[in-house]
PDB file of C-alpha atoms and ligand atoms in Angstrom:
ATOM      1  CA  MET A   1       0.234  -0.199  -0.318  1.00  0.00           C
ATOM      2  CA  ARG A   2       2.695   2.666   1.296  1.00  0.00           C
ATOM      3  CA  THR A   3       4.782   1.784  -1.729  1.00  0.00           C
ATOM      4  CA  ALA A   4       1.790   2.060  -4.362  1.00  0.00           C
ATOM      5  CA  ARG A   5       1.428   5.586  -3.081  1.00  0.00           C
ATOM      6  CA  ILE A   6       5.265   6.687  -3.165  1.00  0.00           C
ATOM      7  CA  LEU A   7       4.777   4.818  -6.913  1.00  0.00           C
ATOM      8  CA  ALA A   8       1.597   7.445  -7.161  1.00  0.00           C
ATOM      9  CA  LEU A   9       3.538  10.347  -5.637  1.00  0.00           C
ATOM     10  CA  SER A  10       6.854   9.863  -7.856  1.00  0.00           C
ATOM     11  CA  MET A  11       4.620   9.887 -10.994  1.00  0.00           C
ATOM     12  CA  ILE A  12       2.941  12.971  -9.913  1.00  0.00           C
ATOM     13  CA  ALA A  13       6.339  14.859  -9.362  1.00  0.00           C
ATOM     14  CA  ALA A  14       7.521  13.533 -12.617  1.00  0.00           C
ATOM     15  CA  VAL A  15       4.398  14.996 -14.711  1.00  0.00           C
ATOM     16  CA  ALA A  16       4.299  17.740 -12.597  1.00  0.00           C
ATOM     17  CA  GLY A  17       8.237  18.395 -13.654  1.00  0.00           C
ATOM     18  CA  CYS A  18       7.966  18.429 -17.236  1.00  0.00           C
ATOM     19  CA  SER A  19       5.695  21.747 -17.356  1.00  0.00           C
ATOM     20  CA  GLY A  20       7.261  24.912 -15.858  1.00  0.00           C
ATOM     21  CA  ASN A  21       9.796  27.472 -16.634  1.00  0.00           C
ATOM     22  CA  GLN A  22      12.739  25.103 -17.143  1.00  0.00           C
ATOM     23  CA  SER A  23      11.740  22.337 -19.261  1.00  0.00           C
ATOM     24  CA  ALA A  24      12.337  20.846 -22.488  1.00  0.00           C
ATOM     25  CA  LEU A  25       9.388  18.804 -22.209  1.00  0.00           C
ATOM     26  CA  ASP A  26       7.592  22.480 -22.250  1.00  0.00           C
ATOM     27  CA  PRO A  27       9.499  24.145 -24.756  1.00  0.00           C
ATOM     28  CA  GLN A  28       8.146  28.197 -25.394  1.00  0.00           C
ATOM     29  CA  GLY A  29      10.075  29.013 -28.713  1.00  0.00           C
ATOM     30  CA  ALA A  30      10.911  26.997 -32.312  1.00  0.00           C
ATOM     31  CA  PRO A  31      14.374  25.937 -31.607  1.00  0.00           C
ATOM     32  CA  ALA A  32      13.205  24.090 -28.170  1.00  0.00           C
ATOM     33  CA  ILE A  33      10.162  22.750 -29.953  1.00  0.00           C
ATOM     34  CA  HIS A  34      12.125  21.446 -32.807  1.00  0.00           C
ATOM     35  CA  VAL A  35      13.909  19.974 -29.823  1.00  0.00           C
ATOM     36  CA  GLU A  36      10.636  18.329 -28.048  1.00  0.00           C
ATOM     37  CA  HIS A  37       9.681  16.902 -31.595  1.00  0.00           C
ATOM     38  CA  LEU A  38      12.886  14.937 -31.570  1.00  0.00           C
ATOM     39  CA  ILE A  39      13.099  13.835 -27.521  1.00  0.00           C
ATOM     40  CA  ILE A  40       9.642  12.798 -27.877  1.00  0.00           C
ATOM     41  CA  GLY A  41      10.244  11.081 -31.155  1.00  0.00           C
ATOM     42  CA  ILE A  42      13.192   8.974 -30.049  1.00  0.00           C
ATOM     43  CA  THR A  43      11.856   8.134 -27.048  1.00  0.00           C
ATOM     44  CA  VAL A  44       8.435   6.382 -28.317  1.00  0.00           C
ATOM     45  CA  ILE A  45      10.450   4.398 -31.082  1.00  0.00           C
ATOM     46  CA  CYS A  46      12.852   3.091 -28.239  1.00  0.00           C
ATOM     47  CA  THR A  47      10.152   1.929 -26.333  1.00  0.00           C
ATOM     48  CA  VAL A  48       8.611   0.296 -29.099  1.00  0.00           C
ATOM     49  CA  VAL A  49      12.075  -1.308 -29.674  1.00  0.00           C
ATOM     50  CA  TRP A  50      12.098  -1.747 -26.090  1.00  0.00           C
ATOM     51  CA  LEU A  51       8.540  -3.757 -26.315  1.00  0.00           C
ATOM     52  CA  LEU A  52       9.320  -6.014 -29.225  1.00  0.00           C
ATOM     53  CA  VAL A  53      13.054  -6.937 -27.853  1.00  0.00           C
ATOM     54  CA  MET A  54      10.964  -8.354 -24.552  1.00  0.00           C
ATOM     55  CA  ILE A  55       8.095  -9.977 -25.972  1.00  0.00           C
ATOM     56  CA  VAL A  56      10.717 -11.622 -28.478  1.00  0.00           C
ATOM     57  CA  LEU A  57      12.829 -12.671 -25.326  1.00  0.00           C
ATOM     58  CA  GLY A  58       9.585 -13.812 -23.101  1.00  0.00           C
ATOM     59  CA  TRP A  59       8.779 -15.792 -26.016  1.00  0.00           C
ATOM     60  CA  ALA A  60      12.022 -17.910 -26.849  1.00  0.00           C
ATOM     61  CA  LEU A  61      11.804 -18.227 -22.745  1.00  0.00           C
ATOM     62  CA  LEU A  62       8.666 -19.702 -22.820  1.00  0.00           C
ATOM     63  CA  ARG A  63       9.919 -22.016 -25.713  1.00  0.00           C
ATOM     64  CA  LYS A  64      13.173 -23.353 -24.113  1.00  0.00           C
ATOM     65  CA  ARG A  65      11.531 -24.413 -21.248  1.00  0.00           C
ATOM     66  CA  SER A  66       8.654 -25.834 -23.254  1.00  0.00           C
ATOM     67  CA  GLY A  67      11.621 -27.990 -24.962  1.00  0.00           C
ATOM     68  CA  ASP A  68      10.829 -27.093 -28.542  1.00  0.00           C
ATOM     69  CA  GLY A  69      13.286 -26.072 -31.382  1.00  0.00           C
ATOM     70  CA  GLY A  70      16.220 -27.371 -32.050  1.00  0.00           C
ATOM     71  CA  GLU A  71      18.873 -27.945 -34.947  1.00  0.00           C
ATOM     72  CA  ALA A  72      16.024 -28.334 -37.623  1.00  0.00           C
ATOM     73  CA  ARG A  73      15.010 -24.738 -36.576  1.00  0.00           C
ATOM     74  CA  GLU A  74      18.269 -23.250 -37.797  1.00  0.00           C
ATOM     75  CA  ARG A  75      17.678 -21.540 -40.390  1.00  0.00           C
ATOM     76  CA  PRO A  76      14.347 -19.278 -39.618  1.00  0.00           C
ATOM     77  CA  LEU A  77      16.578 -18.351 -36.678  1.00  0.00           C
ATOM     78  CA  THR A  78      19.552 -16.889 -38.994  1.00  0.00           C
ATOM     79  CA  MET A  79      16.471 -15.088 -41.260  1.00  0.00           C
ATOM     80  CA  SER A  80      14.857 -13.782 -38.000  1.00  0.00           C
ATOM     81  CA  VAL A  81      18.434 -12.298 -36.748  1.00  0.00           C
ATOM     82  CA  GLY A  82      19.197 -10.863 -40.136  1.00  0.00           C
ATOM     83  CA  SER A  83      16.212  -9.303 -40.370  1.00  0.00           C
ATOM     84  CA  ALA A  84      16.621  -7.504 -36.697  1.00  0.00           C
ATOM     85  CA  VAL A  85      19.822  -6.451 -37.823  1.00  0.00           C
ATOM     86  CA  ALA A  86      18.110  -5.355 -41.162  1.00  0.00           C
ATOM     87  CA  ALA A  87      15.514  -2.982 -38.775  1.00  0.00           C
ATOM     88  CA  THR A  88      17.962  -2.186 -36.028  1.00  0.00           C
ATOM     89  CA  VAL A  89      20.586  -0.844 -39.050  1.00  0.00           C
ATOM     90  CA  MET A  90      17.215   1.267 -40.709  1.00  0.00           C
ATOM     91  CA  ILE A  91      16.014   2.803 -37.123  1.00  0.00           C
ATOM     92  CA  ILE A  92      19.773   3.830 -36.251  1.00  0.00           C
ATOM     93  CA  ALA A  93      19.734   5.689 -39.688  1.00  0.00           C
ATOM     94  CA  GLY A  94      16.196   7.019 -39.279  1.00  0.00           C
ATOM     95  CA  LEU A  95      17.222   8.847 -35.608  1.00  0.00           C
ATOM     96  CA  THR A  96      20.578  10.013 -37.197  1.00  0.00           C
ATOM     97  CA  ILE A  97      18.657  11.868 -40.100  1.00  0.00           C
ATOM     98  CA  ALA A  98      15.851  12.687 -37.653  1.00  0.00           C
ATOM     99  CA  SER A  99      18.427  14.333 -35.343  1.00  0.00           C
ATOM    100  CA  PHE A 100      20.594  15.396 -38.406  1.00  0.00           C
ATOM    101  CA  TYR A 101      17.373  17.902 -39.178  1.00  0.00           C
ATOM    102  CA  THR A 102      16.362  18.828 -35.636  1.00  0.00           C
ATOM    103  CA  THR A 103      19.931  20.450 -35.693  1.00  0.00           C
ATOM    104  CA  ARG A 104      19.608  22.019 -38.774  1.00  0.00           C
ATOM    105  CA  GLY A 105      16.257  23.565 -37.617  1.00  0.00           C
ATOM    106  CA  ILE A 106      17.620  25.184 -34.974  1.00  0.00           C
ATOM    107  CA  GLY A 107      20.637  26.437 -36.776  1.00  0.00           C
ATOM    108  CA  LEU A 108      21.149  30.060 -37.256  1.00  0.00           C
ATOM    109  CA  PRO A 109      19.222  32.345 -39.365  1.00  0.00           C
ATOM    110  CA  GLU A 110      21.427  34.782 -42.010  1.00  0.00           C
ATOM    111  CA  ASN A 111      20.989  37.522 -39.780  1.00  0.00           C
ATOM    112  CA  ALA A 112      19.454  38.073 -36.340  1.00  0.00           C
ATOM    113  CA  ALA A 113      18.065  41.104 -35.405  1.00  0.00           C
ATOM    114  CA  LEU A 114      19.633  41.185 -32.333  1.00  0.00           C
ATOM    115  CA  THR A 115      22.999  39.709 -31.235  1.00  0.00           C
ATOM    116  CA  ILE A 116      23.854  39.512 -27.473  1.00  0.00           C
ATOM    117  CA  THR A 117      27.054  38.277 -26.292  1.00  0.00           C
ATOM    118  CA  VAL A 118      27.263  35.870 -23.014  1.00  0.00           C
ATOM    119  CA  ARG A 119      30.524  35.655 -20.972  1.00  0.00           C
ATOM    120  CA  GLY A 120      30.683  31.972 -19.107  1.00  0.00           C
ATOM    121  CA  GLN A 121      32.927  33.274 -15.706  1.00  0.00           C
ATOM    122  CA  GLN A 122      33.330  31.128 -12.669  1.00  0.00           C
ATOM    123  CA  TRP A 123      30.477  31.268 -11.350  1.00  0.00           C
ATOM    124  CA  TRP A 124      28.254  33.473 -13.121  1.00  0.00           C
ATOM    125  CA  TRP A 125      27.040  34.971 -16.583  1.00  0.00           C
ATOM    126  CA  GLN A 126      28.442  37.796 -17.890  1.00  0.00           C
ATOM    127  CA  VAL A 127      26.003  39.458 -20.662  1.00  0.00           C
ATOM    128  CA  ILE A 128      27.236  42.003 -22.551  1.00  0.00           C
ATOM    129  CA  TYR A 129      24.926  43.920 -24.799  1.00  0.00           C
ATOM    130  CA  ALA A 130      27.221  45.180 -27.527  1.00  0.00           C
ATOM    131  CA  ASP A 131      26.545  48.441 -29.823  1.00  0.00           C
ATOM    132  CA  ALA A 132      28.140  50.001 -32.723  1.00  0.00           C
ATOM    133  CA  ASN A 133      27.768  53.293 -30.890  1.00  0.00           C
ATOM    134  CA  PRO A 134      30.056  52.292 -27.414  1.00  0.00           C
ATOM    135  CA  ALA A 135      27.658  54.952 -25.407  1.00  0.00           C
ATOM    136  CA  LEU A 136      24.630  51.998 -26.047  1.00  0.00           C
ATOM    137  CA  SER A 137      26.249  49.369 -24.565  1.00  0.00           C
ATOM    138  CA  PHE A 138      25.869  48.090 -21.998  1.00  0.00           C
ATOM    139  CA  GLN A 139      26.337  44.636 -19.378  1.00  0.00           C
ATOM    140  CA  THR A 140      24.629  43.287 -17.292  1.00  0.00           C
ATOM    141  CA  ALA A 141      25.063  39.951 -15.436  1.00  0.00           C
ATOM    142  CA  ASN A 142      22.695  36.506 -14.656  1.00  0.00           C
ATOM    143  CA  GLU A 143      19.988  38.336 -16.519  1.00  0.00           C
ATOM    144  CA  ILE A 144      18.572  38.384 -20.152  1.00  0.00           C
ATOM    145  CA  HIS A 145      15.978  40.325 -21.681  1.00  0.00           C
ATOM    146  CA  ILE A 146      14.896  39.706 -24.731  1.00  0.00           C
ATOM    147  CA  PRO A 147      12.267  40.587 -27.174  1.00  0.00           C
ATOM    148  CA  VAL A 148       9.372  37.950 -27.907  1.00  0.00           C
ATOM    149  CA  GLY A 149       8.819  37.157 -31.114  1.00  0.00           C
ATOM    150  CA  GLN A 150      12.122  37.357 -32.471  1.00  0.00           C
ATOM    151  CA  ASP A 151      15.283  35.779 -33.080  1.00  0.00           C
ATOM    152  CA  VAL A 152      18.440  36.391 -31.047  1.00  0.00           C
ATOM    153  CA  ARG A 153      21.582  35.409 -31.278  1.00  0.00           C
ATOM    154  CA  ILE A 154      23.347  34.411 -28.294  1.00  0.00           C
ATOM    155  CA  GLN A 155      27.045  34.062 -28.849  1.00  0.00           C
ATOM    156  CA  LEU A 156      28.856  31.980 -26.100  1.00  0.00           C
ATOM    157  CA  GLU A 157      32.129  33.070 -24.941  1.00  0.00           C
ATOM    158  CA  SER A 158      33.916  31.803 -21.570  1.00  0.00           C
ATOM    159  CA  ALA A 159      36.633  33.579 -19.764  1.00  0.00           C
ATOM    160  CA  ASP A 160      37.771  30.490 -18.832  1.00  0.00           C
ATOM    161  CA  VAL A 161      36.321  27.275 -18.134  1.00  0.00           C
ATOM    162  CA  VAL A 162      34.137  25.275 -20.706  1.00  0.00           C
ATOM    163  CA  HIS A 163      30.618  26.135 -19.689  1.00  0.00           C
ATOM    164  CA  SER A 164      27.728  25.384 -20.547  1.00  0.00           C
ATOM    165  CA  PHE A 165      24.565  27.079 -21.646  1.00  0.00           C
ATOM    166  CA  TRP A 166      21.514  25.835 -21.365  1.00  0.00           C
ATOM    167  CA  VAL A 167      17.419  27.534 -20.721  1.00  0.00           C
ATOM    168  CA  PRO A 168      15.716  24.559 -21.344  1.00  0.00           C
ATOM    169  CA  SER A 169      12.577  25.843 -22.529  1.00  0.00           C
ATOM    170  CA  LEU A 170      13.809  27.852 -25.313  1.00  0.00           C
ATOM    171  CA  ALA A 171      16.771  26.652 -26.421  1.00  0.00           C
ATOM    172  CA  GLY A 172      19.067  23.708 -27.370  1.00  0.00           C
ATOM    173  CA  LYS A 173      22.138  23.339 -24.891  1.00  0.00           C
ATOM    174  CA  GLN A 174      25.357  24.459 -25.887  1.00  0.00           C
ATOM    175  CA  ASP A 175      28.768  24.899 -24.802  1.00  0.00           C
ATOM    176  CA  LEU A 176      31.231  28.210 -24.035  1.00  0.00           C
ATOM    177  CA  VAL A 177      34.551  27.345 -24.606  1.00  0.00           C
ATOM    178  CA  PRO A 178      37.280  29.190 -24.165  1.00  0.00           C
ATOM    179  CA  GLY A 179      38.969  30.981 -26.921  1.00  0.00           C
ATOM    180  CA  ARG A 180      36.370  29.986 -28.678  1.00  0.00           C
ATOM    181  CA  SER A 181      33.230  31.621 -30.291  1.00  0.00           C
ATOM    182  CA  ASN A 182      30.051  29.701 -30.113  1.00  0.00           C
ATOM    183  CA  SER A 183      26.307  30.634 -31.557  1.00  0.00           C
ATOM    184  CA  LEU A 184      22.687  29.857 -30.229  1.00  0.00           C
ATOM    185  CA  LEU A 185      19.165  30.743 -31.359  1.00  0.00           C
ATOM    186  CA  LEU A 186      17.684  31.452 -28.742  1.00  0.00           C
ATOM    187  CA  ARG A 187      13.482  32.778 -29.422  1.00  0.00           C
ATOM    188  CA  ALA A 188      10.314  33.366 -27.057  1.00  0.00           C
ATOM    189  CA  GLU A 189       7.057  33.076 -28.414  1.00  0.00           C
ATOM    190  CA  ARG A 190       5.792  34.221 -25.239  1.00  0.00           C
ATOM    191  CA  PRO A 191       6.077  36.920 -22.483  1.00  0.00           C
ATOM    192  CA  GLY A 192       7.361  34.986 -19.609  1.00  0.00           C
ATOM    193  CA  ASN A 193      10.948  34.310 -17.794  1.00  0.00           C
ATOM    194  CA  TYR A 194      12.155  31.337 -18.755  1.00  0.00           C
ATOM    195  CA  ARG A 195      14.696  30.048 -16.111  1.00  0.00           C
ATOM    196  CA  GLY A 196      18.671  28.485 -17.310  1.00  0.00           C
ATOM    197  CA  GLN A 197      21.313  26.924 -15.806  1.00  0.00           C
ATOM    198  CA  CYS A 198      25.047  25.951 -16.954  1.00  0.00           C
ATOM    199  CA  ALA A 199      24.857  22.579 -17.794  1.00  0.00           C
ATOM    200  CA  GLU A 200      28.662  21.674 -17.672  1.00  0.00           C
ATOM    201  CA  PHE A 201      30.490  21.225 -14.284  1.00  0.00           C
ATOM    202  CA  CYS A 202      32.384  24.005 -14.326  1.00  0.00           C
ATOM    203  CA  GLY A 203      33.837  24.184 -10.563  1.00  0.00           C
ATOM    204  CA  LEU A 204      32.763  24.012  -6.972  1.00  0.00           C
ATOM    205  CA  GLN A 205      30.033  26.257  -7.803  1.00  0.00           C
ATOM    206  CA  HIS A 206      28.288  25.029 -10.650  1.00  0.00           C
ATOM    207  CA  THR A 207      25.290  24.395  -8.984  1.00  0.00           C
ATOM    208  CA  HIS A 208      24.665  28.204  -8.222  1.00  0.00           C
ATOM    209  CA  MET A 209      25.131  29.406 -11.737  1.00  0.00           C
ATOM    210  CA  ALA A 210      21.581  30.192 -12.552  1.00  0.00           C
ATOM    211  CA  MET A 211      20.230  32.686 -15.426  1.00  0.00           C
ATOM    212  CA  MET A 212      17.317  33.805 -16.230  1.00  0.00           C
ATOM    213  CA  VAL A 213      15.899  34.401 -20.016  1.00  0.00           C
ATOM    214  CA  ILE A 214      12.900  37.219 -19.374  1.00  0.00           C
ATOM    215  CA  ALA A 215      11.140  38.001 -22.564  1.00  0.00           C
ATOM    216  CA  ASP A 216       9.472  40.767 -22.721  1.00  0.00           C
ATOM    217  CA  GLU A 217       6.739  42.846 -24.952  1.00  0.00           C
ATOM    218  CA  PRO A 218       8.598  44.439 -27.919  1.00  0.00           C
ATOM    219  CA  ALA A 219       7.401  47.737 -25.891  1.00  0.00           C
ATOM    220  CA  ASP A 220       8.868  46.902 -22.527  1.00  0.00           C
ATOM    221  CA  TYR A 221      12.340  45.523 -23.705  1.00  0.00           C
ATOM    222  CA  GLN A 222      12.863  48.993 -25.779  1.00  0.00           C
ATOM    223  CA  ARG A 223      11.716  50.453 -21.768  1.00  0.00           C
ATOM    224  CA  TRP A 224      14.051  48.032 -20.160  1.00  0.00           C
ATOM    225  CA  ILE A 225      17.108  48.678 -23.081  1.00  0.00           C
ATOM    226  CA  ALA A 226      16.893  53.065 -22.383  1.00  0.00           C
ATOM    227  CA  VAL A 227      16.852  52.669 -18.761  1.00  0.00           C
ATOM    228  CA  GLN A 228      20.008  49.792 -18.714  1.00  0.00           C
ATOM    229  CA  ARG A 229      21.591  52.449 -20.975  1.00  0.00           C
ATOM    230  CA  GLU A 230      21.718  55.143 -18.217  1.00  0.00           C
ATOM    231  CA  ASN A 231      24.567  55.537 -16.001  1.00  0.00           C
ATOM    232  CA  GLY A 232      23.972  54.594 -11.733  1.00  0.00           C
ATOM    233  CA  VAL A 233      21.786  56.577 -10.359  1.00  0.00           C
ATOM    234  CA  MET A 234      22.862  59.487  -8.279  1.00  0.00           C
ATOM    235  CA  PRO A 235      21.183  58.403  -4.580  1.00  0.00           C
ATOM    236  CA  THR A 236      19.436  60.803  -3.188  1.00  0.00           C
ATOM    237  CA  ASP A 237      18.355  59.171   0.224  1.00  0.00           C
ATOM    238  CA  PRO A 238      21.197  59.995   2.543  1.00  0.00           C
ATOM    239  CA  ASP A 239      22.402  56.053   3.766  1.00  0.00           C
ATOM    240  CA  ALA A 240      22.493  55.142  -0.267  1.00  0.00           C
ATOM    241  CA  ALA A 241      24.910  58.455  -0.450  1.00  0.00           C
ATOM    242  CA  ALA A 242      26.617  57.534   1.718  1.00  0.00           C
ATOM    243  CA  GLY A 243      26.978  54.202   0.790  1.00  0.00           C
ATOM    244  CA  LYS A 244      28.212  55.251  -2.540  1.00  0.00           C
ATOM    245  CA  LEU A 245      31.055  57.080  -0.723  1.00  0.00           C
ATOM    246  CA  ALA A 246      31.940  53.999   1.087  1.00  0.00           C
ATOM    247  CA  PHE A 247      31.614  51.280  -2.024  1.00  0.00           C
ATOM    248  CA  LEU A 248      34.029  54.104  -4.244  1.00  0.00           C
ATOM    249  CA  SER A 249      36.714  53.952  -0.790  1.00  0.00           C
ATOM    250  CA  LYS A 250      36.809  50.439  -0.598  1.00  0.00           C
ATOM    251  CA  HIS A 251      38.225  47.602  -2.827  1.00  0.00           C
ATOM    252  CA  CYS A 252      34.314  46.964  -4.556  1.00  0.00           C
ATOM    253  CA  ALA A 253      35.436  49.858  -7.364  1.00  0.00           C
ATOM    254  CA  ALA A 254      38.440  47.556  -7.944  1.00  0.00           C
ATOM    255  CA  CYS A 255      36.341  44.632  -9.110  1.00  0.00           C
ATOM    256  CA  HIS A 256      32.625  45.791  -9.885  1.00  0.00           C
ATOM    257  CA  THR A 257      31.806  49.021 -12.717  1.00  0.00           C
ATOM    258  CA  VAL A 258      29.136  51.105 -11.564  1.00  0.00           C
ATOM    259  CA  ARG A 259      28.856  53.203 -15.159  1.00  0.00           C
ATOM    260  CA  GLY A 260      28.752  57.360 -14.483  1.00  0.00           C
ATOM    261  CA  THR A 261      31.407  56.610 -10.866  1.00  0.00           C
ATOM    262  CA  PRO A 262      34.849  55.949 -11.268  1.00  0.00           C
ATOM    263  CA  ALA A 263      34.247  52.477 -10.247  1.00  0.00           C
ATOM    264  CA  ILE A 264      35.484  50.468 -13.530  1.00  0.00           C
ATOM    265  CA  GLY A 265      36.734  46.944 -12.445  1.00  0.00           C
ATOM    266  CA  THR A 266      35.906  44.268 -13.959  1.00  0.00           C
ATOM    267  CA  THR A 267      36.757  41.059 -12.286  1.00  0.00           C
ATOM    268  CA  GLY A 268      33.126  40.717 -10.644  1.00  0.00           C
ATOM    269  CA  PRO A 269      29.254  41.687 -12.501  1.00  0.00           C
ATOM    270  CA  ASP A 270      28.868  45.184 -13.645  1.00  0.00           C
ATOM    271  CA  LEU A 271      26.668  46.568 -10.865  1.00  0.00           C
ATOM    272  CA  THR A 272      25.064  49.935 -12.405  1.00  0.00           C
ATOM    273  CA  HIS A 273      21.752  48.631 -12.056  1.00  0.00           C
ATOM    274  CA  VAL A 274      22.435  45.125 -10.078  1.00  0.00           C
ATOM    275  CA  GLY A 275      18.939  46.606  -7.658  1.00  0.00           C
ATOM    276  CA  SER A 276      16.762  45.798 -11.446  1.00  0.00           C
ATOM    277  CA  ARG A 277      17.802  42.527 -11.519  1.00  0.00           C
ATOM    278  CA  GLN A 278      15.537  39.572  -9.952  1.00  0.00           C
ATOM    279  CA  THR A 279      18.115  37.769  -8.205  1.00  0.00           C
ATOM    280  CA  ILE A 280      22.117  38.495  -7.414  1.00  0.00           C
ATOM    281  CA  ALA A 281      24.877  35.808  -7.141  1.00  0.00           C
ATOM    282  CA  ALA A 282      23.591  33.812 -10.419  1.00  0.00           C
ATOM    283  CA  GLY A 283      20.096  33.113  -8.816  1.00  0.00           C
ATOM    284  CA  LEU A 284      21.484  32.262  -5.038  1.00  0.00           C
ATOM    285  CA  LEU A 285      19.436  35.018  -3.414  1.00  0.00           C
ATOM    286  CA  GLU A 286      16.708  37.016  -4.439  1.00  0.00           C
ATOM    287  CA  THR A 287      17.631  40.922  -4.789  1.00  0.00           C
ATOM    288  CA  THR A 288      16.689  42.554  -1.441  1.00  0.00           C
ATOM    289  CA  ARG A 289      18.564  45.019   0.891  1.00  0.00           C
ATOM    290  CA  GLY A 290      18.645  41.843   3.280  1.00  0.00           C
ATOM    291  CA  SER A 291      19.884  40.418   0.850  1.00  0.00           C
ATOM    292  CA  LEU A 292      22.515  42.424  -0.869  1.00  0.00           C
ATOM    293  CA  ALA A 293      23.706  42.697   2.838  1.00  0.00           C
ATOM    294  CA  ALA A 294      24.171  39.498   3.777  1.00  0.00           C
ATOM    295  CA  TRP A 295      26.139  38.497   0.587  1.00  0.00           C
ATOM    296  CA  ILE A 296      28.309  41.979   1.135  1.00  0.00           C
ATOM    297  CA  ALA A 297      28.813  40.982   4.415  1.00  0.00           C
ATOM    298  CA  ASP A 298      30.057  37.212   3.941  1.00  0.00           C
ATOM    299  CA  PRO A 299      29.858  36.306   0.172  1.00  0.00           C
ATOM    300  CA  GLN A 300      32.228  33.029   1.420  1.00  0.00           C
ATOM    301  CA  THR A 301      30.106  31.883   3.762  1.00  0.00           C
ATOM    302  CA  LEU A 302      26.709  32.312   1.085  1.00  0.00           C
ATOM    303  CA  LYS A 303      28.762  30.644  -1.918  1.00  0.00           C
ATOM    304  CA  PRO A 304      31.695  28.919  -0.863  1.00  0.00           C
ATOM    305  CA  GLY A 305      34.939  29.063  -3.004  1.00  0.00           C
ATOM    306  CA  ASN A 306      33.802  31.905  -5.461  1.00  0.00           C
ATOM    307  CA  ASN A 307      35.579  34.814  -6.434  1.00  0.00           C
ATOM    308  CA  MET A 308      34.345  37.653  -4.821  1.00  0.00           C
ATOM    309  CA  PRO A 309      36.587  37.805  -1.391  1.00  0.00           C
ATOM    310  CA  MET A 310      35.093  38.962   2.163  1.00  0.00           C
ATOM    311  CA  VAL A 311      36.062  42.798   2.929  1.00  0.00           C
ATOM    312  CA  PRO A 312      36.126  44.433   5.984  1.00  0.00           C
ATOM    313  CA  LEU A 313      33.442  46.880   6.351  1.00  0.00           C
ATOM    314  CA  THR A 314      31.982  48.572   9.850  1.00  0.00           C
ATOM    315  CA  SER A 315      28.385  47.405  10.147  1.00  0.00           C
ATOM    316  CA  VAL A 316      27.439  50.990   9.329  1.00  0.00           C
ATOM    317  CA  GLU A 317      29.288  51.177   6.640  1.00  0.00           C
ATOM    318  CA  LEU A 318      27.561  47.622   5.597  1.00  0.00           C
ATOM    319  CA  ARG A 319      24.314  49.231   5.829  1.00  0.00           C
ATOM    320  CA  ASP A 320      24.971  52.377   3.557  1.00  0.00           C
ATOM    321  CA  ILE A 321      26.253  50.048   0.814  1.00  0.00           C
ATOM    322  CA  SER A 322      23.486  48.076   0.949  1.00  0.00           C
ATOM    323  CA  ALA A 323      20.937  50.961   0.153  1.00  0.00           C
ATOM    324  CA  TYR A 324      23.733  51.845  -2.323  1.00  0.00           C
ATOM    325  CA  MET A 325      23.244  48.588  -4.556  1.00  0.00           C
ATOM    326  CA  GLU A 326      19.508  48.414  -3.676  1.00  0.00           C
ATOM    327  CA  SER A 327      18.991  51.807  -5.005  1.00  0.00           C
ATOM    328  CA  LEU A 328      20.577  51.132  -8.572  1.00  0.00           C
ATOM    329  CA  LYS A 329      17.433  50.624 -10.103  1.00  0.00           C
TER     330      LYS A 329
HETATM  331 CU1   CU B 401      28.829  25.532 -14.651  1.00  0.00          CU
END
């Protein structure tokens, strides 16, 4: 009874896991739909093959027990083995062709309107919206906004080791390889938040290397772009204003950029609009003043081994810097 209940519950969980914002079985864009068709096709064919093999095996075992068969059956046996081999070759060839056409189908169109560069870092995603006019270029981290219904070319690079970019609801999986540039087509038909994760083991904090692709209606997307292009806001709140001074006088500015201030470090994520992002530290924590304070106070306990050191701060400095970070919308 108990076993049956556990079985039923795990089946419900498995089916529920198929939908949601991070599932290859709940595709929301053309490339992911191609991949889903391939997954279903291969699963169905393999299931049929497995069932046939089991039926033949059962039949053969039963006949062996009843003592039937023997030398006289040599010829039909050769024939059935021969046809099984032929069927295997045909099925494998068929699956190879299907997989080839799927790969072609999710390939990049000649000219995607938008290209976004994503650089894998241990353990976060640097996202670069480059523009021919450098004044219009900007960077963000772990959060990629795209317009719905448009082909977006993601250019994938790596700063250190091999990572892998995978947003299952929107596209296939593609590696980020040091010294090489790969491309991937991303497309969302419906607005929403689509979660992705690094899919290639890349070190200690590989698990905490998530990203969010946010598909916006074109007008929302333009509004977001306009905000991101602006410099970091001048804090008006006294805590945040004091926090800005503290931020610039501590080591933070050596690793982080806040455009419009002397902070131009590039080791860590660009913080110009960090307060506008849903999460910090690659999906680890929701962005709130409290989580920012917790992170800045002790990044090594929250995400052991990551490349941000603990910078000694007084409690007032910590409070002010967190207020400043939160104000950077
Ligand atoms: Cu990884």
